[in-house]
C-alpha cells in the first residue's frame, strides 16, 4: 500500500484572504504549515515528524517517486527488513530496496491510519542522518507551497477554484501549465526554453543544485569536452557510485514570462535513469516561491530575490548564516568546504574549527571524521568516544564499526570490540558490502575468502579489493603485526593509485536527484 493512500489530512480550515477579482464561490484555505530545517552535508530541506512514536527527520523531496525510509531510519527503530526484489535508481546508480512494516508515521498534522509497508533504501554513498524521504505522492496530495527563504512549506485545499487566479503572494507571479507525462509520480512536468530549445523540466526539492542531463545537453549542441564547459567533480546519492558532472553557462533560460540570462547550471551524467531533461533544484527555489497547484494542474512561481542559479558561488551567505546560528549540519558543511577548497580557499584551520563545532553540536559525520583521524594518528583512547557518538546517531553506518573495532583492540579491549562488531553485523544485510570485511575481522572469513567476496561484482571489484586490503592492513596493525600490515599497505599503494583504501565520510558529497524507484 502506498503511503499516500494511507494518509489523510485532518485540519481545521483557515481561510486565506482572496483577491478582489476572485469569484466569491472560491474557497482556498491553508491546512498545514511546517517549518523547514536544513540537514545533511548538502543542507537539504527537511521537516520533523515521527515514525512509530520516535522523532524522525524527513527529507522533503518532490523528485522522489515514493516515500521511503533510509536504512538508518529503519535501523534506529529495529524494524525487520525483507527483500522486495525491487531496486531504486539515483545519481549513484542503483541499490536494493528492502521492505519494512511501519505502524504509524506522523508528519505535522497528518498520520497513517493503519500500519503500512514502506520501502527502505539499501545503500547510499554517504549514510544519511535523516530517517525518511517524503516523496511526491505524499507531498502533492494537496496543493503545496515551497518557500525556502521563509524556511517553510504549506499545504492548501481548494473548493470551486478551478478558474480562479491563485497568485496569493505580493510578488509578481508567473503561471506554468503542467505538461502531459507518463510518470507514475505526480510531480508535474512542464516546458522550459533553454537557449530557445524546449526542454522537459520538473522541480526537485531534493536536488542541491539545478542540473541538466547529458542527454539534453547534447541536444542543445553542448560539447562536454569543449572550452566553454568546466568539469565540476562528482555527485553522490542513492547507490554506491559517483556521477560525473560539468557546468556551463546558458545564454537564456525562459520559464513562461520569466527569462534568466547567463545562467550557469550543472550537466549530469547519471548512472541511473532521470526521466526529464532539467531538474530545477534548491538554488532555483532559494530565489523563488513556488505553489504546486495540483487542483488546477498549474505551477505558480514568484521571484523573491537573489541569484536563481548558484553553481559557482561557493560558500553562500545563507550557509554561513546557518552555521553561525548554530546549525551543526551547516557547520559540518562549512568545514568540508574549507577542508576541500570547494568554493572557498582551502583553509585547514577554519576546517578544523568548524568541524569541532559541528561535532560538539552532535553532528554524527563530524564525530566520525574526528574519531577516524584520532585513530589514524595513534590516539585510540580519544577516538573511541567520538566514534561511539557518531554511531549512536548513525547505526546503519557500515564502515565506522570497523574503525571502532580497531580502536578498541588498540586500547586493549579486544572482547568488547568483538561483541560490538557482532552486534553491528545484526543490523546489516549480509549481502551488502562491507559485510565481508567485518566477517574477516571476527575470524569468520579468511583473507582469500574476503578477496573473493570483494571481486564478485565486476563493476566494484577494484574498489572493494582496495578496501579489503586496506582494512586487512589496519586489522593486522591493531593486532601488532606491523610487517603484515605494511605488506598489505604496499599492495594498496601499488594497485590502487590515488584511490583511498578505506572509506570515510564522503567530503565531496552533494545530494542530487533522489530515489527513482524501478
PDB file of C-alpha atoms in Angstrom, residues 433 454 459-468 496 499-501:
ATOM      1  CA  UNK A 433      29.450  -4.574   1.250  1.00  0.00           C
ATOM      2  CA  UNK A 454      35.459  -8.320  -2.983  1.00  0.00           C
ATOM      3  CA  UNK A 459      31.911  -3.029 -11.520  1.00  0.00           C
ATOM      4  CA  UNK A 460      33.036  -2.762  -7.908  1.00  0.00           C
ATOM      5  CA  UNK A 461      35.846  -5.354  -7.853  1.00  0.00           C
ATOM      6  CA  UNK A 462      38.738  -2.882  -7.923  1.00  0.00           C
ATOM      7  CA  UNK A 463      37.271  -0.536  -5.308  1.00  0.00           C
ATOM      8  CA  UNK A 464      36.266  -3.380  -2.993  1.00  0.00           C
ATOM      9  CA  UNK A 465      39.623  -5.083  -3.452  1.00  0.00           C
ATOM     10  CA  UNK A 466      41.444  -1.918  -2.435  1.00  0.00           C
ATOM     11  CA  UNK A 467      39.207  -1.539   0.596  1.00  0.00           C
ATOM     12  CA  UNK A 468      39.658  -5.196   1.561  1.00  0.00           C
ATOM     13  CA  UNK A 496      45.043   1.393  -6.067  1.00  0.00           C
ATOM     14  CA  UNK A 499      42.087   5.634  -4.536  1.00  0.00           C
ATOM     15  CA  UNK A 500      41.632   5.680  -0.779  1.00  0.00           C
ATOM     16  CA  UNK A 501      41.782   2.159   0.634  1.00  0.00           C
TER      17      UNK A 501
END
